[in-house]
Amino acid sequence: MNRELLITHASQLVTLAGPARTRVGAEMRELAIIKDGAVLARDGVIVAVGATSEVEPQAAVDALHLDAGSSVVMPGFVDAHTHPVFAGTREDEYEMRAAGMTYQQIAASGGGIRSTVRRTRAASEDELFELGKIRAGWLLGHGTTTVEAKSGYGLTVDDELKILRVIRRLNDETALELIPTFLGAHEIPDEYRNKREDYIRLVIDEMLPRVAAEGLARYCDVFCESHVFTVNDSRRVLTRAKELGFGIRLHAEQLSLSGGASLAAELGAASADHLEWVDQAGIEALRQAGVIAILLPGAVFNLGLTRYAPARAMIDAGLGVALATDFNPGSSPTPSMQMILSIACTQMRMTPAEVITAATINGACSLGCEARLGSIESGKQADIVMHDCSDYRQIPYFFGVNHAVVVIKSGEVVVDTRGDASTASR
Ligand SMILES: [Zn+2]
């Protein structure tokens, strides 16, 4: 592809230009907005950013020209925590929760993650790929151009590898970029209920080396919670993962204060995720170790809970914060980062500027992609989304609306839901 892409007349070009590192504290509120902005990309890479009057003359005559028509243009969302490959849905549990049952009660009666594991094991790689393709379309359609994608619904060597191969195929065969994470330590499977040590050994001795040998994951994650994998179990799995070259992520302090945050700090994890129960000492440990806090308020919201992660205390303490959907069939079945931004503003008191930073450049930092993704700057990949509103604050404000109308991945238009009249291609 040699064609240039020119976008002009953004009411607000939300660039997030700035240092290629985690934005913290007041930096999270600096979006580097250009009014009547324009972007020029060549071969999928951004080559000029500025006012329309400056950038437009630099474009080749045969550039694909998109007039933003006074809408907001910003980087594609980087959703740094998803579980998108699974079979079966759990609307039955959703209904049971509406009737008063808790997530834990449903899990204890055989529902929850284990019910998704049974159905995912029974599904073929092709079936999972077809389901994943539909979900990749949802994510792109809501303005997300990159996701971190976890395994964890297989829990056998073969089924975990099957899921990771589906993630790789989705990355290769759809426009969505997926960064793979191995999450074999997601739950103790039914057949290991009374021999959990054997399952931990299976993860450490068989799954991790196979995943590493086949190059199927960049990160390793563990569900660290006292009734699933304790801090000690998690340390053993993640230490082995580090030896094998994986980056580290951690589901930490979601349902109780169990020490996951200090473990993430101790191991130099890329991220500690959830953190609804983290305390001030945990926040400080994460900050000092440079671990990014990935907050997942969609799960709290969807489970009908009220204890959100202390985002304000984190930002005020200078801890880097990212936001993600936690897209999964149980606790957070939404692909919409826009919905997550709304929940973060109203329930965690993050400002609209902070949630945009958390959903773009800080997510990219947690995945080691900050030099390539997460902002609109010369030299970066052209992952750009046009939202049909005139002020970026309307993205969380009009909640439940999908504002994303044009989605561009690596300089290619992959979604365009506007009518013909608004597409100014020449
Ligand atoms: Zn998760």
Coordinates of C-alpha atoms and ligand atoms in Angstrom, one line a residue:
M1 CA 0.0 0.0 0.0
N2 CA 1.5 3.3 -1.1
R3 CA -1.5 5.5 -1.0
E4 CA -1.6 8.4 1.3
L5 CA -4.4 9.0 3.7
L6 CA -5.4 12.6 4.6
I7 CA -7.9 13.4 7.3
T8 CA -8.9 17.1 7.5
H9 CA -11.2 19.4 9.5
A10 CA -11.4 17.6 12.8
S11 CA -13.2 19.8 15.2
Q12 CA -10.8 18.5 17.8
L13 CA -7.8 16.4 16.7
V14 CA -7.0 14.7 20.1
T15 CA -3.3 13.9 19.5
L16 CA -2.1 13.0 23.0
A17 CA 1.3 14.1 21.8
G18 CA 3.9 13.9 24.5
P19 CA 6.5 11.6 25.9
A20 CA 6.4 8.0 24.8
R21 CA 5.9 6.7 28.4
T22 CA 3.1 6.3 30.9
R23 CA 1.3 9.6 31.6
V24 CA 0.8 10.2 35.3
G25 CA -0.8 12.8 37.6
A26 CA -1.7 16.0 35.8
E27 CA -0.2 14.7 32.5
M28 CA -3.2 12.5 32.2
R29 CA -5.3 15.6 31.6
E30 CA -3.2 17.0 28.8
L31 CA -4.6 15.8 25.5
A32 CA -2.7 18.1 23.1
I33 CA -5.8 19.0 21.1
I34 CA -5.5 20.7 17.7
K35 CA -8.6 22.6 16.5
D36 CA -9.5 22.2 12.9
G37 CA -6.9 19.5 12.9
A38 CA -5.6 17.3 10.1
V39 CA -3.4 14.1 9.8
L40 CA -1.5 12.8 6.9
A41 CA -0.3 9.1 6.8
R42 CA 1.8 7.3 4.2
D43 CA 2.3 3.5 4.1
G44 CA 0.3 3.3 7.3
V45 CA 2.6 5.6 9.3
I46 CA 1.7 9.2 10.3
V47 CA 3.9 11.8 8.5
A48 CA 2.2 15.1 9.4
V49 CA -0.1 16.4 12.1
G50 CA -1.3 19.9 12.5
A51 CA -3.9 22.5 11.5
T52 CA -5.8 21.6 8.3
S53 CA -4.3 24.7 6.6
E54 CA -0.8 23.4 7.2
V55 CA -1.2 19.7 6.6
E56 CA -3.6 19.6 3.6
P57 CA -1.0 21.2 1.1
Q58 CA 1.5 18.4 1.9
A59 CA -0.8 15.6 0.6
A60 CA -0.4 14.0 -2.8
V61 CA -3.1 14.7 -5.3
D62 CA -4.2 11.0 -5.2
A63 CA -4.4 10.8 -1.4
L64 CA -7.5 9.2 0.1
H65 CA -9.1 12.3 1.6
L66 CA -11.5 12.0 4.5
D67 CA -13.2 15.2 5.6
A68 CA -14.0 14.8 9.3
G69 CA -16.8 17.2 8.9
S70 CA -16.1 18.8 12.3
S71 CA -16.1 15.5 14.2
V72 CA -13.6 14.4 16.9
V73 CA -10.5 12.5 15.6
M74 CA -8.4 10.6 18.1
P75 CA -6.2 7.5 18.4
G76 CA -7.8 4.1 18.3
F77 CA -8.5 2.7 21.7
V78 CA -6.0 0.3 23.1
D79 CA -8.0 -2.2 25.2
A80 CA -5.3 -3.7 27.4
H81 CA -7.3 -6.5 29.1
T82 CA -9.8 -8.8 27.2
H83 CA -10.8 -12.4 27.2
P84 CA -12.3 -12.5 23.7
V85 CA -12.0 -16.2 22.7
F86 CA -14.6 -18.4 24.3
A87 CA -17.6 -20.5 23.4
G88 CA -21.1 -20.2 24.8
T89 CA -22.8 -17.3 26.5
R90 CA -24.0 -16.8 30.1
E91 CA -27.2 -14.8 29.9
D92 CA -28.7 -17.4 32.2
E93 CA -26.3 -16.4 35.0
Y94 CA -27.1 -12.7 34.2
E95 CA -30.7 -13.5 34.9
M96 CA -29.9 -15.3 38.1
R97 CA -27.9 -12.4 39.3
A98 CA -30.8 -10.1 38.6
A99 CA -32.8 -12.4 40.8
G100 CA -30.4 -11.9 43.7
M101 CA -27.7 -14.6 43.4
T102 CA -24.1 -13.5 43.7
Y103 CA -21.3 -14.3 41.2
Q104 CA -19.6 -16.4 43.8
Q105 CA -22.8 -18.5 44.5
I106 CA -23.2 -19.1 40.8
A107 CA -19.5 -20.1 40.5
A108 CA -19.8 -22.5 43.4
S109 CA -22.8 -24.3 41.7
G110 CA -20.7 -25.0 38.6
G111 CA -21.3 -21.8 36.7
G112 CA -18.9 -19.0 36.1
I113 CA -15.6 -19.5 34.4
R114 CA -15.9 -23.3 34.6
S115 CA -19.0 -23.3 32.6
T116 CA -17.3 -21.3 29.8
V117 CA -14.3 -23.7 30.1
R118 CA -16.6 -26.8 29.4
R119 CA -18.0 -25.2 26.3
T120 CA -14.7 -23.8 25.0
R121 CA -13.1 -27.2 25.3
A122 CA -15.9 -28.7 23.3
A123 CA -15.5 -26.1 20.5
S124 CA -13.1 -26.6 17.5
E125 CA -10.5 -24.1 16.6
D126 CA -12.5 -23.1 13.5
E127 CA -15.6 -22.6 15.6
L128 CA -13.7 -20.4 18.1
F129 CA -12.2 -18.5 15.2
E130 CA -15.6 -17.7 13.7
L131 CA -16.9 -16.5 17.1
G132 CA -13.8 -14.5 17.6
K133 CA -14.2 -12.8 14.2
I134 CA -17.6 -11.5 15.1
R135 CA -16.2 -10.1 18.4
A136 CA -13.2 -8.5 16.6
G137 CA -15.8 -6.8 14.4
W138 CA -17.6 -5.5 17.5
L139 CA -14.3 -4.2 19.0
L140 CA -13.2 -2.4 15.8
G141 CA -16.7 -1.1 15.3
H142 CA -16.6 0.6 18.7
G143 CA -13.2 2.3 17.9
T144 CA -10.8 -0.2 19.4
T145 CA -7.8 -0.9 17.1
T146 CA -5.6 -3.0 19.5
V147 CA -6.5 -5.4 22.3
E148 CA -4.5 -7.5 24.7
A149 CA -6.2 -11.0 24.4
K150 CA -5.9 -13.7 27.1
S151 CA -6.4 -17.5 26.9
G152 CA -7.7 -19.1 30.0
Y153 CA -10.9 -20.9 29.1
G154 CA -9.1 -24.1 28.0
L155 CA -7.1 -25.1 31.1
T156 CA -5.5 -28.2 29.4
V157 CA -2.3 -28.0 27.4
D158 CA -4.2 -28.6 24.1
D159 CA -7.1 -26.3 24.8
E160 CA -4.9 -23.4 25.9
L161 CA -2.8 -23.8 22.8
K162 CA -6.0 -24.0 20.7
I163 CA -7.2 -20.6 22.1
L164 CA -3.8 -19.0 21.6
R165 CA -3.7 -20.2 18.0
V166 CA -7.1 -18.7 17.5
I167 CA -5.8 -15.4 18.9
R168 CA -2.9 -15.5 16.4
R169 CA -5.3 -16.2 13.5
L170 CA -7.6 -13.3 14.5
N171 CA -4.5 -11.1 14.6
D172 CA -3.4 -12.3 11.1
E173 CA -6.8 -12.5 9.4
T174 CA -8.8 -9.5 10.8
A175 CA -8.0 -5.8 11.0
L176 CA -7.9 -5.9 14.8
E177 CA -4.4 -6.2 16.4
L178 CA -4.3 -8.8 19.2
I179 CA -1.4 -9.0 21.7
P180 CA -1.6 -12.5 23.2
T181 CA -1.4 -13.4 26.9
F182 CA -1.3 -16.9 28.3
L183 CA -3.7 -17.2 31.3
G184 CA -3.5 -21.0 32.1
A185 CA -3.7 -20.0 35.7
H186 CA -7.2 -18.5 35.4
E187 CA -9.1 -21.1 37.4
I188 CA -8.5 -24.6 38.8
P189 CA -10.3 -26.9 36.3
D190 CA -13.0 -29.4 37.6
E191 CA -10.7 -32.4 37.2
Y192 CA -8.1 -30.9 39.4
R193 CA -10.4 -29.7 42.2
N194 CA -8.8 -32.0 44.8
K195 CA -5.2 -31.8 43.4
R196 CA -4.6 -28.1 42.8
E197 CA -0.8 -28.6 43.2
D198 CA -0.8 -31.0 40.2
Y199 CA -2.6 -28.3 38.1
I200 CA 0.0 -25.7 39.1
R201 CA 2.8 -28.1 38.1
L202 CA 1.0 -28.7 34.8
V203 CA 1.0 -24.9 34.1
I204 CA 4.6 -24.5 35.1
D205 CA 6.1 -27.7 33.7
E206 CA 4.1 -28.3 30.6
M207 CA 2.0 -25.3 29.5
L208 CA 4.5 -22.5 29.9
P209 CA 7.3 -24.2 28.0
R210 CA 5.0 -25.3 25.2
V211 CA 3.5 -21.8 24.8
A212 CA 7.1 -20.3 24.9
A213 CA 8.4 -22.8 22.3
E214 CA 5.6 -22.1 19.9
G215 CA 5.9 -18.3 20.4
L216 CA 2.1 -18.1 21.1
A217 CA 2.1 -15.4 23.8
R218 CA 4.0 -12.3 24.8
Y219 CA 2.7 -12.1 28.4
C220 CA 1.7 -14.4 31.2
D221 CA -1.1 -13.6 33.5
V222 CA -2.4 -15.2 36.7
F223 CA -5.7 -14.8 38.6
C224 CA -4.3 -14.1 42.0
E225 CA -7.0 -14.5 44.6
S226 CA -6.8 -16.5 47.8
H227 CA -9.4 -19.1 46.7
V228 CA -7.9 -19.5 43.2
F229 CA -4.2 -18.9 43.0
T230 CA -2.6 -17.6 46.2
V231 CA 0.3 -15.1 46.2
N232 CA 2.7 -17.9 46.5
D233 CA 1.2 -20.0 43.7
S234 CA 1.2 -16.8 41.5
R235 CA 4.8 -16.1 42.3
R236 CA 5.8 -19.6 41.2
V237 CA 4.0 -19.4 37.9
L238 CA 5.1 -15.9 37.1
T239 CA 8.7 -16.5 38.1
R240 CA 8.9 -19.4 35.7
A241 CA 7.2 -17.3 33.0
K242 CA 9.8 -14.5 33.5
E243 CA 12.6 -17.1 33.1
L244 CA 11.0 -18.1 29.8
G245 CA 10.9 -14.6 28.5
F246 CA 7.3 -13.6 29.1
G247 CA 6.2 -10.2 30.3
I248 CA 4.0 -10.4 33.4
R249 CA 0.5 -9.2 34.1
L250 CA -1.7 -10.0 37.1
H251 CA -5.4 -10.1 38.1
A252 CA -4.9 -8.6 41.5
E253 CA -7.0 -7.5 44.5
Q254 CA -10.3 -7.9 42.6
L255 CA -12.4 -9.6 45.3
S256 CA -10.2 -9.1 48.4
L257 CA -7.0 -7.5 49.5
S258 CA -4.7 -10.6 49.1
G259 CA -1.3 -9.1 48.2
G260 CA -1.4 -9.2 44.4
A261 CA -0.3 -5.6 44.1
S262 CA 2.9 -6.1 46.1
L263 CA 3.6 -9.3 44.1
A264 CA 3.2 -7.3 40.8
A265 CA 5.6 -4.7 42.2
E266 CA 8.1 -7.4 43.4
L267 CA 8.1 -9.1 40.0
G268 CA 8.3 -5.9 37.9
A269 CA 5.0 -6.7 36.2
A270 CA 3.9 -4.7 33.2
S271 CA 0.4 -4.3 34.8
A272 CA -1.7 -5.1 37.8
D273 CA -5.3 -5.4 36.8
H274 CA -8.6 -4.8 38.6
L275 CA -7.4 -3.5 42.1
E276 CA -10.8 -2.8 43.5
W277 CA -9.5 -3.7 47.0
V278 CA -6.0 -2.3 46.8
D279 CA -4.8 -0.2 49.7
Q280 CA -2.5 2.8 49.9
A281 CA 0.5 0.7 50.5
G282 CA -0.3 -1.3 47.4
I283 CA -0.7 1.8 45.3
E284 CA 2.7 3.1 46.5
A285 CA 4.4 -0.2 45.8
L286 CA 3.0 -0.2 42.2
R287 CA 4.0 3.4 41.7
Q288 CA 7.6 2.8 42.8
A289 CA 7.9 -0.3 40.6
G290 CA 6.5 1.5 37.6
V291 CA 3.6 -1.0 37.2
I292 CA 0.6 0.3 35.4
A293 CA -2.8 -0.1 37.1
I294 CA -5.4 -1.4 34.6
L295 CA -8.8 -0.6 35.9
L296 CA -11.9 -2.6 34.8
P297 CA -15.0 -0.8 36.0
G298 CA -17.2 -2.6 33.5
A299 CA -16.9 -5.8 35.7
V300 CA -17.9 -3.9 38.8
F301 CA -20.8 -2.2 37.0
N302 CA -22.1 -5.4 35.3
L303 CA -21.9 -7.5 38.5
G304 CA -24.0 -4.8 40.2
L305 CA -21.3 -4.1 42.7
T306 CA -20.4 -0.7 44.2
R307 CA -16.7 -1.1 45.1
Y308 CA -14.7 0.5 42.3
A309 CA -10.9 0.7 42.2
P310 CA -9.7 3.9 43.9
A311 CA -8.8 5.7 40.6
R312 CA -8.6 9.2 42.1
A313 CA -6.2 8.1 44.9
M314 CA -4.1 6.4 42.2
I315 CA -3.9 9.3 39.9
D316 CA -3.3 11.8 42.7
A317 CA -0.5 9.5 44.0
G318 CA 1.2 9.6 40.6
L319 CA 0.4 6.0 39.6
G320 CA -0.1 5.4 35.9
V321 CA -3.7 4.3 35.2
A322 CA -5.1 2.6 32.1
L323 CA -8.7 1.5 31.5
A324 CA -9.9 -1.7 29.7
T325 CA -13.1 -3.5 29.0
D326 CA -12.2 -6.9 30.6
F327 CA -14.4 -8.2 27.7
N328 CA -15.5 -11.7 28.8
P329 CA -18.7 -13.8 28.8
G330 CA -19.3 -13.6 32.6
S331 CA -18.4 -10.4 34.5
S332 CA -18.0 -7.9 31.7
P333 CA -19.6 -8.8 28.4
T334 CA -19.0 -5.5 26.6
P335 CA -16.6 -4.7 23.8
S336 CA -17.2 -0.9 24.2
M337 CA -14.4 1.2 25.5
Q338 CA -16.7 4.2 25.2
M339 CA -19.1 2.6 27.8
I340 CA -16.1 2.0 30.1
L341 CA -15.1 5.6 29.8
S342 CA -18.6 6.7 30.9
I343 CA -18.5 4.4 33.9
A344 CA -15.0 5.6 34.8
C345 CA -16.1 9.2 34.8
T346 CA -19.3 8.7 36.8
Q347 CA -18.3 5.9 39.2
M348 CA -14.6 6.5 39.7
R349 CA -14.6 10.3 39.3
M350 CA -12.0 10.3 36.5
T351 CA -12.2 13.3 34.3
P352 CA -13.0 13.0 30.6
A353 CA -9.4 13.9 29.7
E354 CA -8.0 11.3 32.1
V355 CA -10.2 8.5 30.7
I356 CA -9.1 9.2 27.1
T357 CA -5.4 9.1 28.2
A358 CA -6.1 5.9 30.2
A359 CA -7.8 4.3 27.1
T360 CA -5.1 5.1 24.6
I361 CA -1.4 5.9 25.4
N362 CA -1.4 4.4 28.9
G363 CA -3.0 1.2 27.6
A364 CA -0.3 1.1 24.9
C365 CA 2.4 1.6 27.5
S366 CA 1.2 -1.4 29.5
L367 CA 1.7 -3.5 26.3
G368 CA 5.1 -2.1 25.5
C369 CA 3.7 -0.5 22.3
E370 CA 4.0 3.2 23.3
A371 CA 6.6 4.0 20.6
R372 CA 4.1 2.8 17.9
L373 CA 0.6 3.2 19.3
G374 CA -1.6 5.3 21.6
S375 CA -1.2 8.8 20.1
I376 CA -1.4 10.7 16.9
E377 CA 2.2 11.9 16.2
S378 CA 4.6 11.7 13.2
G379 CA 6.3 8.3 13.1
K380 CA 3.5 6.5 14.8
Q381 CA 1.2 3.9 13.2
A382 CA -1.9 5.5 11.7
D383 CA -4.5 3.9 14.1
I384 CA -7.1 6.6 14.0
V385 CA -10.8 6.9 14.9
M386 CA -13.4 9.5 13.9
H387 CA -16.2 10.0 16.5
D388 CA -19.4 11.7 15.4
C389 CA -19.4 14.5 18.0
S390 CA -17.7 17.9 18.2
D391 CA -16.1 17.7 21.6
Y392 CA -14.3 14.6 23.0
R393 CA -16.2 15.0 26.3
Q394 CA -19.3 13.9 24.5
I395 CA -17.9 10.4 24.1
P396 CA -18.4 9.5 27.8
Y397 CA -21.3 12.0 28.2
F398 CA -23.7 10.5 25.7
F399 CA -23.3 7.0 27.2
G400 CA -24.6 3.9 25.5
V401 CA -24.1 5.6 22.1
N402 CA -21.5 4.3 19.7
H403 CA -19.8 7.4 18.5
A404 CA -17.1 5.7 16.4
V405 CA -18.0 6.1 12.7
V406 CA -14.7 5.7 10.9
V407 CA -11.9 3.4 12.1
I408 CA -8.5 3.3 10.5
K409 CA -5.9 0.6 11.3
S410 CA -2.4 1.1 9.9
G411 CA -3.6 3.7 7.5
E412 CA -6.4 1.5 6.1
V413 CA -10.1 2.4 6.5
V414 CA -11.5 -0.8 8.2
V415 CA -14.9 0.6 9.3
D416 CA -16.9 3.5 7.8
T417 CA -20.5 3.7 8.8
R418 CA -21.2 7.2 7.4
G419 CA -23.4 7.7 4.4
D420 CA -21.9 8.1 0.9
A421 CA -22.4 11.9 1.0
S422 CA -19.8 12.3 3.8
T423 CA -17.1 10.2 2.2
A424 CA -14.9 12.6 0.2
S425 CA -12.7 10.2 -1.6
R426 CA -10.9 11.4 -4.7
Ligands
ZN1 ZN -9.8 -10.4 33.3

